[in-house]
Amino acid sequence: MSWEENVRTVVPYTAGEQPNKADMVKLNTNECPYPPAPGVERAAAGLDYRQLRLYPDPDTGVLTKVLAEYYHVKPEQVFVGVGSDDVLSMAFMTFFNGPLPVLFPDVTYSFYDVWAQLHGIPYKTCALDENWHICPRDYRQPNGGVVFPNPNAPTGLLEDLGTVEEIVAANRDVVVIVDEAYVDFGGVSALPLLKKYDNLLVVQTFSKSRAMAGMRIGFCIGSEKMIRYLQDVKFSFNSYTMNLPAQILGAEAVRDDAYFKETTARIVATRERVKGELKKLGFSFPDSSANFIFATHGHIPAERIFRALREADIYVRYWNKPRISNYLRITIGTEEQMERLLDFLKKYVDKNRKIC
Ligand SMILES: *Cc1c(COP(=O)(O)O)cnc(C)c1O
């Protein structure tokens, strides 16, 4: 017998590449193109390095309190983690322990099946309809839990609150996780449903709308009971997941609501303008409520465009996977970044029209 027989083997999640070129346009991992709030810079400058000698607050008290106030819930309903990936993985481990399969869409965040495999959770995917919408009736079959992003990734498509409630209401005997990584760009949060349903867990992140992907902060809000179960698993795993700077700087990001609203509004305005420009160039896409557009071209294969863009140091995301292999996921950057993308695409589409 070889030691390899006892190895937990997993096929890891493939994150978007993180190139670092001077003049690149990076539109491939849905980061915010604007810096974090000014208060974050001030707090970062004021950090006393000597504090790093001590363990951080294992309850992330300051950050939890600020989030509870902001979202009008009790601190006991908030759980903070090292990015929402940490929160989601912890939630899978905590709540998806039954024998029945956990359900999620066939086209969705590609970390869900990886966590299911890692934690040994059976799962089943439900096909989105031909317009990329979730079919709520698919979530009426026996299951061990449900998870989906809203707006969905990588489509950017938002489901209305009625659809979300229908799924939560039809699954009172399991936990339903709504991953709201992109909700701040025009989505509708499921948070108000928490008053009616104790099986709902809403997960959000600081990585996209709060411009802090590098700091790794995510959180979820649910019933007090649910959060207690999550804490028990977390404290059995690693008490000090979140470092001190993340706790302090994260709280500052939430405190500056005006900056948050201004930058997200700017991204939404750019997105709407880019939608119009892409249409003129022959692209079509589901109507995004996120900080990216999931676009396909009328006659040029997505993979070719992806490679051509990459040659020009413009990075977008492409997956050679069923149903989505002719699509590009383009993050919304600054106006200048999008201008460079559109300039390139105008020339590229024009050139390819002449060849055809
Ligand atoms: C980006 C993303 C996350 C994770 O983000 P973190 O950086 O780990 O907070 C989770 N879910 C979806 C759908 C995402 O797109």
Tab-separated table of C-alpha atoms and ligand atoms in Angstrom:
chain	number	residue	atom	x	y	z
A	1	MET	CA	0.000	0.000	0.000
A	2	SER	CA	1.187	3.488	-0.847
A	3	TRP	CA	0.667	6.564	1.280
A	4	GLU	CA	-0.980	8.037	-1.784
A	5	GLU	CA	-4.022	5.833	-1.253
A	6	ASN	CA	-4.855	7.956	1.780
A	7	VAL	CA	-4.481	11.302	0.101
A	8	ARG	CA	-7.471	13.615	-0.168
A	9	THR	CA	-7.301	14.315	-3.883
A	10	VAL	CA	-9.070	17.339	-5.313
A	11	VAL	CA	-9.069	19.189	-8.594
A	12	PRO	CA	-8.437	22.748	-7.408
A	13	TYR	CA	-10.377	25.823	-8.443
A	14	THR	CA	-8.600	27.750	-11.199
A	15	ALA	CA	-8.446	31.418	-10.258
A	16	GLY	CA	-8.084	34.096	-12.913
A	17	GLU	CA	-4.488	34.904	-13.691
A	18	GLN	CA	-2.822	37.819	-11.899
A	19	PRO	CA	-0.425	39.278	-14.451
A	20	ASN	CA	1.534	42.342	-13.421
A	21	LYS	CA	2.518	44.378	-16.447
A	22	ALA	CA	3.045	48.110	-16.421
A	23	ASP	CA	0.587	49.022	-19.152
A	24	MET	CA	-1.935	46.192	-18.935
A	25	VAL	CA	-5.706	46.532	-18.763
A	26	LYS	CA	-6.809	43.998	-16.183
A	27	LEU	CA	-10.470	43.082	-16.604
A	28	ASN	CA	-10.324	39.403	-15.690
A	29	THR	CA	-11.093	38.942	-11.994
A	30	ASN	CA	-13.852	41.465	-11.240
A	31	GLU	CA	-11.742	43.620	-8.963
A	32	CYS	CA	-12.748	47.223	-8.343
A	33	PRO	CA	-10.800	49.634	-10.583
A	34	TYR	CA	-10.883	52.343	-7.904
A	35	PRO	CA	-8.852	52.382	-4.670
A	36	PRO	CA	-10.410	51.565	-1.290
A	37	ALA	CA	-12.130	54.378	0.649
A	38	PRO	CA	-9.906	57.273	1.854
A	39	GLY	CA	-10.576	56.242	5.470
A	40	VAL	CA	-8.895	52.914	4.721
A	41	GLU	CA	-5.738	54.708	3.599
A	42	ARG	CA	-5.712	56.837	6.739
A	43	ALA	CA	-6.252	53.825	9.001
A	44	ALA	CA	-3.556	51.860	7.167
A	45	ALA	CA	-1.085	54.717	7.703
A	46	GLY	CA	-2.030	54.798	11.380
A	47	LEU	CA	-1.556	51.081	12.025
A	48	ASP	CA	0.834	50.454	14.880
A	49	TYR	CA	3.088	47.576	13.811
A	50	ARG	CA	3.761	46.714	17.442
A	51	GLN	CA	0.178	45.501	17.733
A	52	LEU	CA	1.046	42.631	15.398
A	53	ARG	CA	2.767	40.990	18.363
A	54	LEU	CA	-0.642	40.009	19.698
A	55	TYR	CA	-3.222	37.594	18.332
A	56	PRO	CA	-6.111	39.393	16.655
A	57	ASP	CA	-9.634	39.423	18.124
A	58	PRO	CA	-10.942	35.921	17.297
A	59	ASP	CA	-14.527	37.282	17.259
A	60	THR	CA	-13.655	40.095	14.824
A	61	GLY	CA	-15.741	42.266	17.147
A	62	VAL	CA	-15.215	45.709	15.601
A	63	LEU	CA	-15.876	44.609	12.039
A	64	THR	CA	-18.869	42.491	13.061
A	65	LYS	CA	-20.392	45.423	14.939
A	66	VAL	CA	-19.937	47.851	12.049
A	67	LEU	CA	-21.500	45.365	9.610
A	68	ALA	CA	-24.421	44.656	11.956
A	69	GLU	CA	-25.162	48.374	12.216
A	70	TYR	CA	-24.850	48.913	8.476
A	71	TYR	CA	-27.201	46.054	7.590
A	72	HIS	CA	-29.586	46.611	10.546
A	73	VAL	CA	-29.135	43.173	12.090
A	74	LYS	CA	-27.802	41.939	15.433
A	75	PRO	CA	-24.029	41.310	15.723
A	76	GLU	CA	-25.014	37.725	16.625
A	77	GLN	CA	-26.317	37.359	13.067
A	78	VAL	CA	-23.007	38.245	11.420
A	79	PHE	CA	-20.078	35.935	10.676
A	80	VAL	CA	-16.853	37.300	9.190
A	81	GLY	CA	-14.236	35.351	7.239
A	82	VAL	CA	-11.092	35.637	5.140
A	83	GLY	CA	-12.854	36.503	1.896
A	84	SER	CA	-16.283	35.137	1.092
A	85	ASP	CA	-14.525	32.050	-0.257
A	86	ASP	CA	-13.573	31.273	3.351
A	87	VAL	CA	-17.123	31.986	4.540
A	88	LEU	CA	-18.662	29.841	1.790
A	89	SER	CA	-16.280	26.946	2.352
A	90	MET	CA	-17.014	27.094	6.088
A	91	ALA	CA	-20.759	27.208	5.381
A	92	PHE	CA	-20.540	24.181	3.074
A	93	MET	CA	-18.689	22.319	5.836
A	94	THR	CA	-21.202	23.363	8.483
A	95	PHE	CA	-24.564	23.077	6.764
A	96	PHE	CA	-24.204	20.575	3.945
A	97	ASN	CA	-23.786	17.389	5.945
A	98	GLY	CA	-26.722	15.305	4.746
A	99	PRO	CA	-26.819	12.349	2.375
A	100	LEU	CA	-28.881	14.177	-0.272
A	101	PRO	CA	-27.212	16.223	-3.016
A	102	VAL	CA	-26.699	19.956	-2.652
A	103	LEU	CA	-28.199	21.823	-5.604
A	104	PHE	CA	-26.711	24.697	-7.609
A	105	PRO	CA	-26.933	25.960	-11.215
A	106	ASP	CA	-24.934	24.270	-14.000
A	107	VAL	CA	-23.470	27.628	-15.018
A	108	THR	CA	-22.316	29.348	-11.833
A	109	TYR	CA	-19.354	30.191	-9.605
A	110	SER	CA	-16.922	27.366	-10.297
A	111	PHE	CA	-15.769	27.087	-6.696
A	112	TYR	CA	-19.017	25.372	-5.552
A	113	ASP	CA	-18.258	21.970	-7.069
A	114	VAL	CA	-14.657	22.218	-5.810
A	115	TRP	CA	-15.798	22.740	-2.184
A	116	ALA	CA	-18.372	19.976	-2.547
A	117	GLN	CA	-15.621	17.617	-3.647
A	118	LEU	CA	-13.179	18.819	-0.994
A	119	HIS	CA	-15.695	18.331	1.820
A	120	GLY	CA	-17.138	15.113	0.375
A	121	ILE	CA	-20.585	16.634	-0.209
A	122	PRO	CA	-22.826	15.031	-2.858
A	123	TYR	CA	-24.125	17.622	-5.343
A	124	LYS	CA	-26.250	17.980	-8.424
A	125	THR	CA	-26.434	20.863	-10.880
A	126	CYS	CA	-29.681	22.276	-12.284
A	127	ALA	CA	-29.532	23.699	-15.818
A	128	LEU	CA	-30.226	27.392	-16.249
A	129	ASP	CA	-32.881	28.023	-18.917
A	130	GLU	CA	-31.961	29.186	-22.439
A	131	ASN	CA	-31.984	32.811	-21.219
A	132	TRP	CA	-29.597	31.943	-18.364
A	133	HIS	CA	-32.306	32.200	-15.710
A	134	ILE	CA	-32.707	29.862	-12.736
A	135	CYS	CA	-35.817	27.628	-12.933
A	136	PRO	CA	-37.185	27.694	-9.356
A	137	ARG	CA	-39.089	24.433	-9.856
A	138	ASP	CA	-35.735	22.593	-10.226
A	139	TYR	CA	-35.149	23.404	-6.565
A	140	ARG	CA	-38.259	21.531	-5.437
A	141	GLN	CA	-36.597	18.105	-5.653
A	142	PRO	CA	-35.269	16.387	-2.502
A	143	ASN	CA	-31.900	17.931	-1.634
A	144	GLY	CA	-29.341	18.525	1.108
A	145	GLY	CA	-29.080	22.278	0.591
A	146	VAL	CA	-29.053	24.958	-2.084
A	147	VAL	CA	-26.478	27.574	-3.111
A	148	PHE	CA	-26.537	30.137	-5.914
A	149	PRO	CA	-25.111	33.603	-6.548
A	150	ASN	CA	-27.484	36.501	-7.159
A	151	PRO	CA	-26.636	38.178	-9.503
A	152	ASN	CA	-25.279	34.939	-10.931
A	153	ALA	CA	-21.668	34.551	-12.039
A	154	PRO	CA	-20.437	34.519	-14.747
A	155	THR	CA	-23.709	35.584	-16.417
A	156	GLY	CA	-24.291	38.752	-14.345
A	157	LEU	CA	-28.012	38.031	-14.444
A	158	LEU	CA	-30.177	38.991	-11.473
A	159	GLU	CA	-33.107	36.915	-10.221
A	160	ASP	CA	-35.880	38.943	-8.630
A	161	LEU	CA	-36.622	38.618	-4.937
A	162	GLY	CA	-39.774	36.617	-5.716
A	163	THR	CA	-37.716	33.870	-7.336
A	164	VAL	CA	-35.250	33.843	-4.434
A	165	GLU	CA	-38.087	33.659	-1.899
A	166	GLU	CA	-39.757	30.850	-3.833
A	167	ILE	CA	-36.563	28.777	-3.561
A	168	VAL	CA	-35.997	29.608	0.123
A	169	ALA	CA	-39.652	28.877	0.978
A	170	ALA	CA	-39.639	25.536	-0.873
A	171	ASN	CA	-36.579	24.412	1.108
A	172	ARG	CA	-37.366	25.139	4.761
A	173	ASP	CA	-35.752	21.861	5.847
A	174	VAL	CA	-32.286	22.686	4.435
A	175	VAL	CA	-29.997	25.736	4.343
A	176	VAL	CA	-30.242	27.969	1.278
A	177	ILE	CA	-27.114	30.086	0.664
A	178	VAL	CA	-27.459	33.177	-1.526
A	179	ASP	CA	-24.010	34.374	-2.613
A	180	GLU	CA	-24.360	38.133	-3.108
A	181	ALA	CA	-20.790	38.906	-4.250
A	182	TYR	CA	-22.178	41.334	-6.875
A	183	VAL	CA	-25.338	42.628	-5.217
A	184	ASP	CA	-24.018	46.182	-4.761
A	185	PHE	CA	-23.967	46.829	-8.524
A	186	GLY	CA	-27.725	46.954	-8.920
A	187	GLY	CA	-28.872	43.701	-7.365
A	188	VAL	CA	-31.656	43.183	-4.858
A	189	SER	CA	-30.476	41.661	-1.594
A	190	ALA	CA	-32.244	38.746	0.061
A	191	LEU	CA	-31.461	40.227	3.507
A	192	PRO	CA	-35.088	41.360	4.153
A	193	LEU	CA	-36.166	37.706	3.797
A	194	LEU	CA	-34.203	36.863	6.974
A	195	LYS	CA	-37.166	38.141	9.010
A	196	LYS	CA	-39.311	35.323	7.599
A	197	TYR	CA	-36.857	32.471	7.018
A	198	ASP	CA	-34.324	30.979	9.425
A	199	ASN	CA	-32.898	28.659	6.739
A	200	LEU	CA	-31.462	31.512	4.654
A	201	LEU	CA	-27.785	32.536	4.694
A	202	VAL	CA	-26.718	35.643	2.755
A	203	VAL	CA	-23.013	35.864	1.860
A	204	GLN	CA	-21.240	39.042	0.715
A	205	THR	CA	-17.661	40.179	0.080
A	206	PHE	CA	-15.414	43.244	0.283
A	207	SER	CA	-13.503	42.071	-2.805
A	208	LYS	CA	-15.614	43.625	-5.531
A	209	SER	CA	-17.721	46.627	-4.513
A	210	ARG	CA	-15.529	47.624	-1.555
A	211	ALA	CA	-12.265	47.466	-3.498
A	212	MET	CA	-10.474	45.237	-0.989
A	213	ALA	CA	-9.794	41.950	-2.776
A	214	GLY	CA	-6.213	42.026	-1.519
A	215	MET	CA	-7.295	42.273	2.118
A	216	ARG	CA	-9.491	39.134	1.998
A	217	ILE	CA	-12.722	40.024	3.805
A	218	GLY	CA	-16.069	38.305	3.425
A	219	PHE	CA	-19.073	37.880	5.687
A	220	CYS	CA	-22.470	36.302	5.953
A	221	ILE	CA	-25.699	37.185	7.702
A	222	GLY	CA	-28.228	34.632	8.887
A	223	SER	CA	-30.241	33.579	11.900
A	224	GLU	CA	-28.448	33.696	15.269
A	225	LYS	CA	-28.679	29.931	15.524
A	226	MET	CA	-27.100	29.456	12.116
A	227	ILE	CA	-24.240	31.831	12.943
A	228	ARG	CA	-23.574	29.933	16.201
A	229	TYR	CA	-23.187	26.694	14.241
A	230	LEU	CA	-20.768	28.422	11.868
A	231	GLN	CA	-18.741	29.806	14.798
A	232	ASP	CA	-18.469	26.309	16.307
A	233	VAL	CA	-16.978	24.960	13.089
A	234	LYS	CA	-14.678	27.957	12.661
A	235	PHE	CA	-13.341	27.702	16.216
A	236	SER	CA	-12.712	23.999	15.669
A	237	PHE	CA	-10.680	24.827	12.602
A	238	ASN	CA	-8.641	27.981	13.298
A	239	SER	CA	-9.611	30.619	15.867
A	240	TYR	CA	-7.606	33.438	14.347
A	241	THR	CA	-8.518	33.385	10.684
A	242	MET	CA	-8.740	37.123	10.210
A	243	ASN	CA	-5.692	39.271	10.840
A	244	LEU	CA	-5.730	42.566	12.702
A	245	PRO	CA	-5.185	44.950	9.743
A	246	ALA	CA	-8.063	43.304	7.861
A	247	GLN	CA	-10.390	43.855	10.832
A	248	ILE	CA	-9.431	47.510	11.256
A	249	LEU	CA	-9.324	48.449	7.576
A	250	GLY	CA	-12.483	46.501	6.789
A	251	ALA	CA	-14.430	48.477	9.386
A	252	GLU	CA	-13.174	51.728	7.816
A	253	ALA	CA	-14.367	50.641	4.388
A	254	VAL	CA	-17.901	50.150	5.733
A	255	ARG	CA	-17.902	53.469	7.596
A	256	ASP	CA	-17.335	55.466	4.401
A	257	ASP	CA	-20.717	54.868	2.825
A	258	ALA	CA	-20.607	57.941	0.569
A	259	TYR	CA	-17.438	56.739	-1.156
A	260	PHE	CA	-18.865	53.233	-1.511
A	261	LYS	CA	-22.059	54.555	-3.128
A	262	GLU	CA	-20.115	56.885	-5.418
A	263	THR	CA	-17.690	54.246	-6.742
A	264	THR	CA	-20.358	51.589	-7.262
A	265	ALA	CA	-22.557	54.130	-9.084
A	266	ARG	CA	-19.620	55.063	-11.296
A	267	ILE	CA	-19.021	51.401	-12.177
A	268	VAL	CA	-22.724	50.928	-12.965
A	269	ALA	CA	-22.720	54.014	-15.234
A	270	THR	CA	-19.642	52.735	-17.089
A	271	ARG	CA	-21.255	49.301	-17.421
A	272	GLU	CA	-24.393	50.733	-19.005
A	273	ARG	CA	-22.358	52.765	-21.486
A	274	VAL	CA	-20.172	49.757	-22.371
A	275	LYS	CA	-23.289	47.636	-22.941
A	276	GLY	CA	-24.362	50.055	-25.688
A	277	GLU	CA	-20.916	50.088	-27.295
A	278	LEU	CA	-20.561	46.307	-27.243
A	279	LYS	CA	-23.978	45.934	-28.902
A	280	LYS	CA	-22.883	48.242	-31.707
A	281	LEU	CA	-19.857	45.977	-32.245
A	282	GLY	CA	-22.019	42.889	-32.677
A	283	PHE	CA	-21.829	41.465	-29.168
A	284	SER	CA	-24.813	40.158	-27.223
A	285	PHE	CA	-25.061	39.348	-23.520
A	286	PRO	CA	-27.453	38.685	-20.672
A	287	ASP	CA	-28.387	42.040	-19.129
A	288	SER	CA	-25.807	42.332	-16.351
A	289	SER	CA	-26.534	43.640	-12.845
A	290	ALA	CA	-22.914	42.985	-11.805
A	291	ASN	CA	-19.510	44.625	-12.370
A	292	PHE	CA	-18.866	42.549	-15.481
A	293	ILE	CA	-20.504	41.688	-18.799
A	294	PHE	CA	-20.751	38.133	-20.133
A	295	ALA	CA	-20.558	38.672	-23.857
A	296	THR	CA	-20.580	36.609	-27.033
A	297	HIS	CA	-19.927	37.886	-30.548
A	298	GLY	CA	-22.185	37.299	-33.562
A	299	HIS	CA	-19.511	35.657	-35.702
A	300	ILE	CA	-16.051	35.811	-34.095
A	301	PRO	CA	-15.309	32.937	-31.666
A	302	ALA	CA	-14.765	34.109	-28.080
A	303	GLU	CA	-11.528	32.198	-27.696
A	304	ARG	CA	-9.999	34.045	-30.643
A	305	ILE	CA	-10.991	37.407	-29.250
A	306	PHE	CA	-9.662	36.381	-25.829
A	307	ARG	CA	-6.249	35.525	-27.306
A	308	ALA	CA	-6.079	38.668	-29.409
A	309	LEU	CA	-6.923	40.811	-26.371
A	310	ARG	CA	-4.315	39.039	-24.329
A	311	GLU	CA	-1.682	39.746	-26.968
A	312	ALA	CA	-2.559	43.409	-26.537
A	313	ASP	CA	-2.195	43.118	-22.728
A	314	ILE	CA	-5.946	43.396	-22.214
A	315	TYR	CA	-6.988	40.615	-19.875
A	316	VAL	CA	-10.555	39.272	-19.744
A	317	ARG	CA	-11.789	35.856	-18.568
A	318	TYR	CA	-12.540	32.911	-20.826
A	319	TRP	CA	-13.627	29.352	-19.931
A	320	ASN	CA	-13.537	26.442	-22.323
A	321	LYS	CA	-16.507	24.802	-20.607
A	322	PRO	CA	-19.888	23.465	-21.774
A	323	ARG	CA	-22.462	26.171	-22.662
A	324	ILE	CA	-20.079	29.092	-22.035
A	325	SER	CA	-17.152	28.381	-24.372
A	326	ASN	CA	-18.211	31.147	-26.760
A	327	TYR	CA	-18.408	33.835	-24.067
A	328	LEU	CA	-16.005	36.339	-22.539
A	329	ARG	CA	-16.462	37.715	-19.047
A	330	ILE	CA	-15.343	41.322	-19.110
A	331	THR	CA	-14.897	43.168	-15.810
A	332	ILE	CA	-15.996	46.802	-15.767
A	333	GLY	CA	-12.900	48.943	-15.206
A	334	THR	CA	-12.395	52.695	-15.295
A	335	GLU	CA	-13.708	54.730	-18.252
A	336	GLU	CA	-10.150	54.872	-19.632
A	337	GLN	CA	-9.648	51.108	-19.351
A	338	MET	CA	-12.951	50.438	-21.093
A	339	GLU	CA	-12.012	52.911	-23.823
A	340	ARG	CA	-8.858	50.923	-24.500
A	341	LEU	CA	-10.850	47.708	-24.656
A	342	LEU	CA	-13.477	49.218	-26.969
A	343	ASP	CA	-10.853	50.826	-29.228
A	344	PHE	CA	-9.150	47.482	-29.623
A	345	LEU	CA	-12.432	45.656	-30.262
A	346	LYS	CA	-13.589	48.216	-32.841
A	347	LYS	CA	-10.433	47.657	-34.884
A	348	TYR	CA	-10.495	43.915	-34.329
A	349	VAL	CA	-14.125	43.451	-35.342
A	350	ASP	CA	-13.579	45.662	-38.364
A	351	LYS	CA	-10.537	43.688	-39.475
A	352	ASN	CA	-12.412	40.417	-39.082
A	353	ARG	CA	-15.360	41.720	-41.061
A	354	LYS	CA	-13.090	42.393	-44.035
A	355	ILE	CA	-11.600	38.888	-43.892
A	356	CYS	CA	-15.021	37.212	-43.820
B	1	LIG	C1	-15.512	36.810	-6.254
B	1	LIG	C2	-16.564	35.851	-5.784
B	1	LIG	C3	-16.534	35.282	-4.511
B	1	LIG	C4	-15.374	35.327	-3.576
B	1	LIG	O1	-14.778	36.439	-3.323
B	1	LIG	P1	-13.760	36.628	-2.111
B	1	LIG	O2	-12.683	37.421	-2.713
B	1	LIG	O3	-13.299	35.295	-1.629
B	1	LIG	O4	-14.554	37.336	-1.092
B	1	LIG	C5	-17.587	34.487	-4.116
B	1	LIG	N1	-18.613	34.237	-4.923
B	1	LIG	C6	-18.674	34.734	-6.159
B	1	LIG	C7	-19.839	34.415	-7.015
B	1	LIG	C8	-17.635	35.551	-6.622
B	1	LIG	O5	-17.673	35.994	-7.876
